[in-house]
PDB file of C-alpha atoms in Angstrom:
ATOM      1  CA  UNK A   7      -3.601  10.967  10.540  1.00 61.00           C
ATOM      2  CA  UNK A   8      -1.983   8.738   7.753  1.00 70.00           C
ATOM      3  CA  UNK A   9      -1.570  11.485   4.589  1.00 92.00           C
ATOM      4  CA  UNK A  10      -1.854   8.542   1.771  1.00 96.00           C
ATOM      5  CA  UNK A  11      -3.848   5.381   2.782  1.00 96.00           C
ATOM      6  CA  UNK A  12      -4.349   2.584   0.684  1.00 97.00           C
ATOM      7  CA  UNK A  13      -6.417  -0.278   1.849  1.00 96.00           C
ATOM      8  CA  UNK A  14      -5.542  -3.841   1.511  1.00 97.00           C
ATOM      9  CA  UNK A  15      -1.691  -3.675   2.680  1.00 96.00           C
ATOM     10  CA  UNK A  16      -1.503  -7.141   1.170  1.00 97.00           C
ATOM     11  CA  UNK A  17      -3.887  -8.819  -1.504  1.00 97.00           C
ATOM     12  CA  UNK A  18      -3.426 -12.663  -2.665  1.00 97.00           C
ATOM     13  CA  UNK A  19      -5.893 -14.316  -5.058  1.00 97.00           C
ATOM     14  CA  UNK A  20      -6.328 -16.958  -7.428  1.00 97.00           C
ATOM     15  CA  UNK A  21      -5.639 -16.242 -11.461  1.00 97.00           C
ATOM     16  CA  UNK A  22      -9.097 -14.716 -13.018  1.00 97.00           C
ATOM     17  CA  UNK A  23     -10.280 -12.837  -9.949  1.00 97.00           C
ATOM     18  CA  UNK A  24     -11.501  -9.448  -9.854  1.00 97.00           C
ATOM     19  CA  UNK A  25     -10.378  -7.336  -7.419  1.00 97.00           C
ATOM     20  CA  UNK A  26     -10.211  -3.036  -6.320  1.00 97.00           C
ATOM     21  CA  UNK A  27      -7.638  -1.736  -4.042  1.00 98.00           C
ATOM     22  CA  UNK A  28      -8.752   1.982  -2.504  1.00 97.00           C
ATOM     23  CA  UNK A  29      -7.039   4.954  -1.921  1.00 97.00           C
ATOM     24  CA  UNK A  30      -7.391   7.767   0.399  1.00 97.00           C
ATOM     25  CA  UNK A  31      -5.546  10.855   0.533  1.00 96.00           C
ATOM     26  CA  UNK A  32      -6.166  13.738   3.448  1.00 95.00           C
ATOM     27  CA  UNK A  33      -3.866  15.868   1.949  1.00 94.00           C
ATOM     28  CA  UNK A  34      -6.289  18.020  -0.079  1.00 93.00           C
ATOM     29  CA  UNK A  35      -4.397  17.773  -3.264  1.00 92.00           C
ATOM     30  CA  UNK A  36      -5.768  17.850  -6.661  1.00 90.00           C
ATOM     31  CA  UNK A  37      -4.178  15.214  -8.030  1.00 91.00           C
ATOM     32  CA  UNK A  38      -3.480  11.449  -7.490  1.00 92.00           C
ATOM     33  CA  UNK A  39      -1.397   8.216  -9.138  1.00 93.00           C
ATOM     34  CA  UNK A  40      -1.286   4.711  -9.294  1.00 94.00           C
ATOM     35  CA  UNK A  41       2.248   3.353  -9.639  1.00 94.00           C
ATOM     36  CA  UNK A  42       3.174  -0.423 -10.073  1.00 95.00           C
ATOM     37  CA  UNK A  43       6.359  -1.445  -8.770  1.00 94.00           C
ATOM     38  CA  UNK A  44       7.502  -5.080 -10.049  1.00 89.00           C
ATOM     39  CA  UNK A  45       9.974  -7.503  -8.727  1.00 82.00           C
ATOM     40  CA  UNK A  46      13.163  -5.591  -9.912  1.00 78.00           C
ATOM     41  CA  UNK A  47      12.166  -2.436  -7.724  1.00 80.00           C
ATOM     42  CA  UNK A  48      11.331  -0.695 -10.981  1.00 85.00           C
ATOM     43  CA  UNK A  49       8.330   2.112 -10.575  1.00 90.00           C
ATOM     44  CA  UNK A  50       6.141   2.556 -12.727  1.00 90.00           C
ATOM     45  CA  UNK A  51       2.834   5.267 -13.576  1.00 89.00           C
ATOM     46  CA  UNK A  52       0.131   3.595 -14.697  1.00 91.00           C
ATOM     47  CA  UNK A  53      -2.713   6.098 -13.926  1.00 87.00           C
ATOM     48  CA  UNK A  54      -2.941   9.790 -12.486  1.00 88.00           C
ATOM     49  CA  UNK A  55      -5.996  11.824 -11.781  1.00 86.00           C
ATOM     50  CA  UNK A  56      -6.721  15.559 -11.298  1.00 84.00           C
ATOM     51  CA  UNK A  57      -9.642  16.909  -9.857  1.00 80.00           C
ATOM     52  CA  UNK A  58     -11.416  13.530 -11.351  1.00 77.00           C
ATOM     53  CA  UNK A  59      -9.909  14.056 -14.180  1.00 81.00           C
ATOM     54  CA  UNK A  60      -8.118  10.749 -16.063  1.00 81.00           C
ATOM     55  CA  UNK A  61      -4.940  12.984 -17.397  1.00 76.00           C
ATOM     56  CA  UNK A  62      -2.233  10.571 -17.454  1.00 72.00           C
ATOM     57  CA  UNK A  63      -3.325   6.753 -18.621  1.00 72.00           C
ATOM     58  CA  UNK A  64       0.155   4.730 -19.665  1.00 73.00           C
ATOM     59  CA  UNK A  65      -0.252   1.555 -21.479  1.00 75.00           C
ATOM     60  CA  UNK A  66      -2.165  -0.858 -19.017  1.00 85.00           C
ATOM     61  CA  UNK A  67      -4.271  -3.378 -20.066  1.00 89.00           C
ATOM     62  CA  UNK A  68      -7.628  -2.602 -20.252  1.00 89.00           C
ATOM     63  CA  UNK A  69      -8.343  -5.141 -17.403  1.00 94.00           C
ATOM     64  CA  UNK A  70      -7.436  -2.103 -14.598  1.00 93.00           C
ATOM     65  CA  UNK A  71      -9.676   0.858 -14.772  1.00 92.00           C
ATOM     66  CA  UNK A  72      -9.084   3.797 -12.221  1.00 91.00           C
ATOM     67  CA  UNK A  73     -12.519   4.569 -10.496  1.00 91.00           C
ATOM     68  CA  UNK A  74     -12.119   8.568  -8.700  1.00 91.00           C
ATOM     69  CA  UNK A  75     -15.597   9.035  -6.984  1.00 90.00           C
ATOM     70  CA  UNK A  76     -14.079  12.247  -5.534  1.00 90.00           C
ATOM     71  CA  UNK A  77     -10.606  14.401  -5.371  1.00 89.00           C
ATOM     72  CA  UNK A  78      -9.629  12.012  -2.042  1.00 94.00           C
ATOM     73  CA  UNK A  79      -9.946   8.802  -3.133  1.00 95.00           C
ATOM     74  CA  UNK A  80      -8.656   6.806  -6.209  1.00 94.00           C
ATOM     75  CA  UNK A  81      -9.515   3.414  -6.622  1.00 95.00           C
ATOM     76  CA  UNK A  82      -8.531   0.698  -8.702  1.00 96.00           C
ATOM     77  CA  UNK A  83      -9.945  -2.186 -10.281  1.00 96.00           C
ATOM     78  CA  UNK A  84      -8.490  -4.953 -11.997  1.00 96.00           C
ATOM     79  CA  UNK A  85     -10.286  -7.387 -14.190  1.00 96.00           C
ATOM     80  CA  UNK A  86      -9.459 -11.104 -14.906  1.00 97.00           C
ATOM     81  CA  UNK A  87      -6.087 -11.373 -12.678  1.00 97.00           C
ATOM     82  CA  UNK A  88      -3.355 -13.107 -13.995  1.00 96.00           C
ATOM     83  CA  UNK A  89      -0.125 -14.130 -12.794  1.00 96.00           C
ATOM     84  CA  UNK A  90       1.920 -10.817 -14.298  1.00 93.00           C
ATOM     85  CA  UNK A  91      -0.144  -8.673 -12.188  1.00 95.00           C
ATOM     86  CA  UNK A  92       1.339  -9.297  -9.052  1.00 96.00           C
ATOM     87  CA  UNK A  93       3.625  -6.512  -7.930  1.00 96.00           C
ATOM     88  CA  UNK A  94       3.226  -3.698  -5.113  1.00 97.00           C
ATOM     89  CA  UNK A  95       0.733  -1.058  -6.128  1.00 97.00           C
ATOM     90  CA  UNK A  96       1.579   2.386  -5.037  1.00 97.00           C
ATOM     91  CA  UNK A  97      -0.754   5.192  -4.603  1.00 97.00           C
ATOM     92  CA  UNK A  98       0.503   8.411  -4.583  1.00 95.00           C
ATOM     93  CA  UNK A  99      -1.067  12.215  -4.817  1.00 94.00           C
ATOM     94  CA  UNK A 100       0.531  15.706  -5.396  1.00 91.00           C
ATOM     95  CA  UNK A 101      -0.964  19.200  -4.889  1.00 88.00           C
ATOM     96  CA  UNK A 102      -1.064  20.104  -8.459  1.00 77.00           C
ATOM     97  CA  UNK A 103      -0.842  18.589 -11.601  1.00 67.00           C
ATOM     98  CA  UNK A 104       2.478  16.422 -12.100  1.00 63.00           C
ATOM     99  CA  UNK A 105       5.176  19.172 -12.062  1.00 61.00           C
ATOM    100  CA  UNK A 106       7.496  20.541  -9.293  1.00 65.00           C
ATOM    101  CA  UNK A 107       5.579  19.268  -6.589  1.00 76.00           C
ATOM    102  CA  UNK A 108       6.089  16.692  -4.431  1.00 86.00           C
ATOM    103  CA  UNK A 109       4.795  13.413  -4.360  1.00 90.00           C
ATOM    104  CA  UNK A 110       3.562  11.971  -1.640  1.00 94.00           C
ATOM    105  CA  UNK A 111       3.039   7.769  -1.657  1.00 96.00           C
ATOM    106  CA  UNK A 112       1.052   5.332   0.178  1.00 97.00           C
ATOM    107  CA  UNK A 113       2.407   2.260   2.075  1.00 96.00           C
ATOM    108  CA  UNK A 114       1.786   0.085  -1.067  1.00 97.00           C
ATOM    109  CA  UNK A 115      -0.658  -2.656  -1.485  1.00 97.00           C
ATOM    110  CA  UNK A 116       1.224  -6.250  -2.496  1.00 97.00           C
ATOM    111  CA  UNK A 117      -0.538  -8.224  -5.049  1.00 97.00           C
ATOM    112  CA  UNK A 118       0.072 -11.722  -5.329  1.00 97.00           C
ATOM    113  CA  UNK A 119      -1.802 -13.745  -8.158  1.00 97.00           C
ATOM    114  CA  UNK A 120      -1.959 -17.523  -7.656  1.00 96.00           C
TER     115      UNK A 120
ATOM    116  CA  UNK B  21      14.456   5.487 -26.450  1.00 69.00           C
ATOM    117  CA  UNK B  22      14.244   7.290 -23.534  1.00 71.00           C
ATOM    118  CA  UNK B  23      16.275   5.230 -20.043  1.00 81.00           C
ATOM    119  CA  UNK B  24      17.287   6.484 -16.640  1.00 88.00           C
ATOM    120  CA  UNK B  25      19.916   4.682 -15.236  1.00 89.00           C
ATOM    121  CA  UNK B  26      21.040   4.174 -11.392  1.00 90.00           C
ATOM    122  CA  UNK B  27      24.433   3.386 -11.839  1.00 76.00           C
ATOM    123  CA  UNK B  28      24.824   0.603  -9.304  1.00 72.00           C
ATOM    124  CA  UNK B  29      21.949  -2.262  -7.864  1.00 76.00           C
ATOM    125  CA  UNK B  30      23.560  -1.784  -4.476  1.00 89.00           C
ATOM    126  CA  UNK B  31      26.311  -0.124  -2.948  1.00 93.00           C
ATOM    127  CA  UNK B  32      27.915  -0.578   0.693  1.00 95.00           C
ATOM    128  CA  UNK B  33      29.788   1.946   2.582  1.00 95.00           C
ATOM    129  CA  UNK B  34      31.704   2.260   5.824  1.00 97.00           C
ATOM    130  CA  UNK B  35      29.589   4.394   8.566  1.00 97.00           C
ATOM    131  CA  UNK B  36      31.249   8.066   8.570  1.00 97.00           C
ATOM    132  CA  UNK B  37      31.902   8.447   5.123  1.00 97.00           C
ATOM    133  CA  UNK B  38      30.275  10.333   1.418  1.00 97.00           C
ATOM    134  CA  UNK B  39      28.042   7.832  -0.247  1.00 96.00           C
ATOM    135  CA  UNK B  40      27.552   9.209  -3.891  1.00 96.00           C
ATOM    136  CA  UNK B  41      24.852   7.777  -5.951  1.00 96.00           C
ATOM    137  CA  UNK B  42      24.790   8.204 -10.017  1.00 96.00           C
ATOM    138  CA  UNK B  43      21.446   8.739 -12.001  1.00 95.00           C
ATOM    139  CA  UNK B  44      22.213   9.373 -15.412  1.00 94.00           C
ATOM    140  CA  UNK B  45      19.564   9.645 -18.139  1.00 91.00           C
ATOM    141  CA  UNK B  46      19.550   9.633 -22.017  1.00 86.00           C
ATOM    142  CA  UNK B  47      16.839  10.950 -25.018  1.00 81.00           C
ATOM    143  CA  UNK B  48      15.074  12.691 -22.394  1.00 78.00           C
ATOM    144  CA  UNK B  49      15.384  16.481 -21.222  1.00 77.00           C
ATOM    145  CA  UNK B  50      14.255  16.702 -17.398  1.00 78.00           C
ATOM    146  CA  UNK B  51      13.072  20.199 -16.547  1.00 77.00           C
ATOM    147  CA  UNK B  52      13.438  19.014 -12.800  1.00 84.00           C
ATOM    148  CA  UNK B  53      14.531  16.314 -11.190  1.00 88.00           C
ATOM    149  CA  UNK B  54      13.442  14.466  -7.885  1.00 92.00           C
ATOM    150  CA  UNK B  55      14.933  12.079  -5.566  1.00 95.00           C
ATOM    151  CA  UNK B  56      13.330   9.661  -3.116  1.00 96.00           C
ATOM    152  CA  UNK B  57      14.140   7.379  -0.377  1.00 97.00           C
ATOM    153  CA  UNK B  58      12.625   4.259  -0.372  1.00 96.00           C
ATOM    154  CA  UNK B  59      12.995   1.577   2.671  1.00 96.00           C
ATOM    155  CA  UNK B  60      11.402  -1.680   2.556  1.00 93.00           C
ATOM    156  CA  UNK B  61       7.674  -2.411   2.501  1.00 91.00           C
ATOM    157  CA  UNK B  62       7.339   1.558   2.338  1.00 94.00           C
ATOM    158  CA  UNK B  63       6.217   3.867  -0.344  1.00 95.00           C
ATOM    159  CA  UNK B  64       9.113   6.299  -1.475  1.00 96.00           C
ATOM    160  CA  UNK B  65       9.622   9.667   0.710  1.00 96.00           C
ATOM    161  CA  UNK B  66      10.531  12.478  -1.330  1.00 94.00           C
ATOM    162  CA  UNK B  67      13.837  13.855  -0.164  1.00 96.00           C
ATOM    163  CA  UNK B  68      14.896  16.564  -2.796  1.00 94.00           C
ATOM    164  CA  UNK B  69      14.213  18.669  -6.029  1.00 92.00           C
ATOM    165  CA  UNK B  70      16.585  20.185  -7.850  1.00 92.00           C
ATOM    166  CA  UNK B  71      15.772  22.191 -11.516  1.00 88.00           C
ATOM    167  CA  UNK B  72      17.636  22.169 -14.558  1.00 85.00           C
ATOM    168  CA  UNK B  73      18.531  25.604 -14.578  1.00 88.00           C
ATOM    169  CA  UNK B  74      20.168  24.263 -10.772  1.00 91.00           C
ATOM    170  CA  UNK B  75      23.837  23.236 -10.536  1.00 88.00           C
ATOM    171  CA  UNK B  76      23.618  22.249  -6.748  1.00 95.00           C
ATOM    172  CA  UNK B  77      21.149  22.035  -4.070  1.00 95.00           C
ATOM    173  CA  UNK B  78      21.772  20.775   0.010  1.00 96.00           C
ATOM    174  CA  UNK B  79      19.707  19.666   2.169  1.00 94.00           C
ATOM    175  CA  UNK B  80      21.408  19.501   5.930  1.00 95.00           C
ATOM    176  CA  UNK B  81      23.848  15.841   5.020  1.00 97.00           C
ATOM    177  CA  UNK B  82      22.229  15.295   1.877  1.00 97.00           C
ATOM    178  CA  UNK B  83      23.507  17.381  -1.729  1.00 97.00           C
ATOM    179  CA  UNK B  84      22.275  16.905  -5.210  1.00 97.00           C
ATOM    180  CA  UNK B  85      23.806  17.912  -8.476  1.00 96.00           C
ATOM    181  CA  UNK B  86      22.312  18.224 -11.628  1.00 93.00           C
ATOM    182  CA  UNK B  87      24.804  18.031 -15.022  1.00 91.00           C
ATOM    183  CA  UNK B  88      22.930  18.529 -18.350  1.00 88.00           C
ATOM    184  CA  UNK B  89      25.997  18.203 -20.142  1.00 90.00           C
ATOM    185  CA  UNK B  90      27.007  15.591 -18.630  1.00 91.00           C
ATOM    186  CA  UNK B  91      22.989  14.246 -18.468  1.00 91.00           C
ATOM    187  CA  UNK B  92      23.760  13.028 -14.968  1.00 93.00           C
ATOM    188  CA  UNK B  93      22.750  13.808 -11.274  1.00 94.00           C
ATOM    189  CA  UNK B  94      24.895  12.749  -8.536  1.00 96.00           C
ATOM    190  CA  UNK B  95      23.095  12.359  -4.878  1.00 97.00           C
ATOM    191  CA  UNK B  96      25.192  12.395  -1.894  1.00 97.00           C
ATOM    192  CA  UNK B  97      25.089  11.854   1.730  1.00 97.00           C
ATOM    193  CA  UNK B  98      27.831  12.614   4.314  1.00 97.00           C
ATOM    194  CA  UNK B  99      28.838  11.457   7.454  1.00 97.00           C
ATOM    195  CA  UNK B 100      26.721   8.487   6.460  1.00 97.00           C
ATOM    196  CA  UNK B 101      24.824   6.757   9.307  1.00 97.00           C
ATOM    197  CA  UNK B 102      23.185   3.433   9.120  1.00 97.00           C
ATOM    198  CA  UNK B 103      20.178   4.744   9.290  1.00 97.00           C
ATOM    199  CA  UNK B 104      20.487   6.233   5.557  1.00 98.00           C
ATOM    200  CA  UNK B 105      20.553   2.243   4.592  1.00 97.00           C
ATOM    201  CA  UNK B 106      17.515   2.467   2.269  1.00 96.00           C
ATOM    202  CA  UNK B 107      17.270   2.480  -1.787  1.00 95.00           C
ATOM    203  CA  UNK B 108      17.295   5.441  -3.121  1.00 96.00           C
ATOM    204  CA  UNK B 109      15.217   6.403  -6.345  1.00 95.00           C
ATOM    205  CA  UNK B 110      15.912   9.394  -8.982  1.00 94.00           C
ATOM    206  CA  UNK B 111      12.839  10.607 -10.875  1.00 92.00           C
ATOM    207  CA  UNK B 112      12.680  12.986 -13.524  1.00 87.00           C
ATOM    208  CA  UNK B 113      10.073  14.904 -14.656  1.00 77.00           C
ATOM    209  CA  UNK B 114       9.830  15.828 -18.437  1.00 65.00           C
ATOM    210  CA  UNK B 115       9.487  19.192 -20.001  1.00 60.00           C
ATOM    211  CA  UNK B 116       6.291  18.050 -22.512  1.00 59.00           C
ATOM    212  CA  UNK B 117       2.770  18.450 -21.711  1.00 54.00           C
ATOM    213  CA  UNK B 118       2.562  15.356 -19.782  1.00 59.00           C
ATOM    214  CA  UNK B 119       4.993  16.478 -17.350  1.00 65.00           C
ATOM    215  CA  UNK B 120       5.091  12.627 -15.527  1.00 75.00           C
ATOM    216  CA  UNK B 121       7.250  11.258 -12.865  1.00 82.00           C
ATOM    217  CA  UNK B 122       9.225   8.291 -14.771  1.00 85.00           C
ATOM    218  CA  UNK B 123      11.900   6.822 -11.552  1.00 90.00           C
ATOM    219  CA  UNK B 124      15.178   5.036 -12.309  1.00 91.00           C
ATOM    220  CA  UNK B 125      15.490   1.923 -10.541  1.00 89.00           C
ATOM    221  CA  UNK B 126      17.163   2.627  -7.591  1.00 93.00           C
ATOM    222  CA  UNK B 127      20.531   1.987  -5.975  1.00 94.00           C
ATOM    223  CA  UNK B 128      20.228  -0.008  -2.260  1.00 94.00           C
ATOM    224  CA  UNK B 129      22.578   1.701  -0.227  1.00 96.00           C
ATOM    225  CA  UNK B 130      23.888  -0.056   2.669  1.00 96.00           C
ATOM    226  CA  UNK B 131      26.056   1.954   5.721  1.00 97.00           C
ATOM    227  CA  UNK B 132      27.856  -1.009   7.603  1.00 96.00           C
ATOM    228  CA  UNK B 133      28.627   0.302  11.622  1.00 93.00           C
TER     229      UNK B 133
END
């Protein structure tokens, strides 16, 4: 009964792939994040969603686009790998929209980009 | 621009004792203020929140502070046991409309037996 599931744990490819990494959250909240966490531990919001709403979109290239088919699930896509992109993805949702509450993350999924 | 800083990469301290971890921020005006613990190959846990209008808040070993003046928060945890060996993130959230979650960098805290 994992809360925040994100599906693969690890992820290596060649430069110029495409690849999506899924999230699932049981939690029923409202609201939902991708993070990127680099090689210097720093986190860092790239996307958040509420209700399938796009509400917070930081400056990413244009090569990852969130997908939300419903409030559970947030999936992301990126475009055209290249070797900057590898880092540990985080997905992460909240009851509400970002605010007080708590946020709860999944395990991570690693990226590597050959 | 606006920076949160974790004063220290990594930090070691003898089992039994306070560890105190800094998180000091500049141009920014948290209206609350998280902290999470993060151990490797794990997503962060959130462990407490503490508001601006807060001077203190406890949690059974752990206790946060929040200084506006001073812009800093100070996160401790006593009787340390080296199980609390983790990194340990701050994360503010602002008072604008976009209201994100922007996270220092962490401090690795390390509780030799």
């Amino acid at each position: 009964d994992t809360a925040v599931s994100q599906t693969p744990k690890y992820l290596v490819t060649q430069m110029g792939n495409d690849k999506s990494i899924k999230c699932e959250q049981n939690l029923g909240h409202d609201t939902m994040y991708w993070y990127k966490q680099d090689s210097k531990k720093f986190l860092k919001i790239m996307f958040s969603y509420n209700n399938k709403e796009l509400i917070i979109n930081e400056t990413v290239p244009n090569r990852f686009s969130p997908k939300s088919p419903d409030k559970a699930h947030l999936n992301l896509h990126i475009n055209s790998l290249e070797l900057g992109d590898s880092a540990v993805y985080f997905c992460a949702s909240s009851h509400g929209r970002p605010s007080t509450d708590t946020q709860y993350f999944g395990p991570g999924t690693r990226l590597t980009v050959l | 621009s606006q920076k949160i800083e974790q004063n220290s990469e990594a930090l070691n301290i003898q089992e039994g004792k306070t560890a105190t971890l800094t998180c000091n921020y500049t141009n920014y005006s948290p209206a609350y203020l998280q902290w999470y613990r993060q151990d490797p190959g794990r997503g962060p846990v959130f462990l407490l929140l503490i508001r601006e209008n807060e001077k203190e808040k406890r949690k059974e070993r752990l206790k946060v502070t929040f200084d506006t003046t001073l812009k800093q928060s100070l996160f401790h945890i006593t009787a340390s046991q080296p199980a609390d060996s983790a990194t340990y993130l701050c994360a503010m959230i602002s008072s604008g409309s976009a209201r994100q979650l922007t996270f220092g960098s962490g401090t690795q805290l390390t509780v030799l037996p």
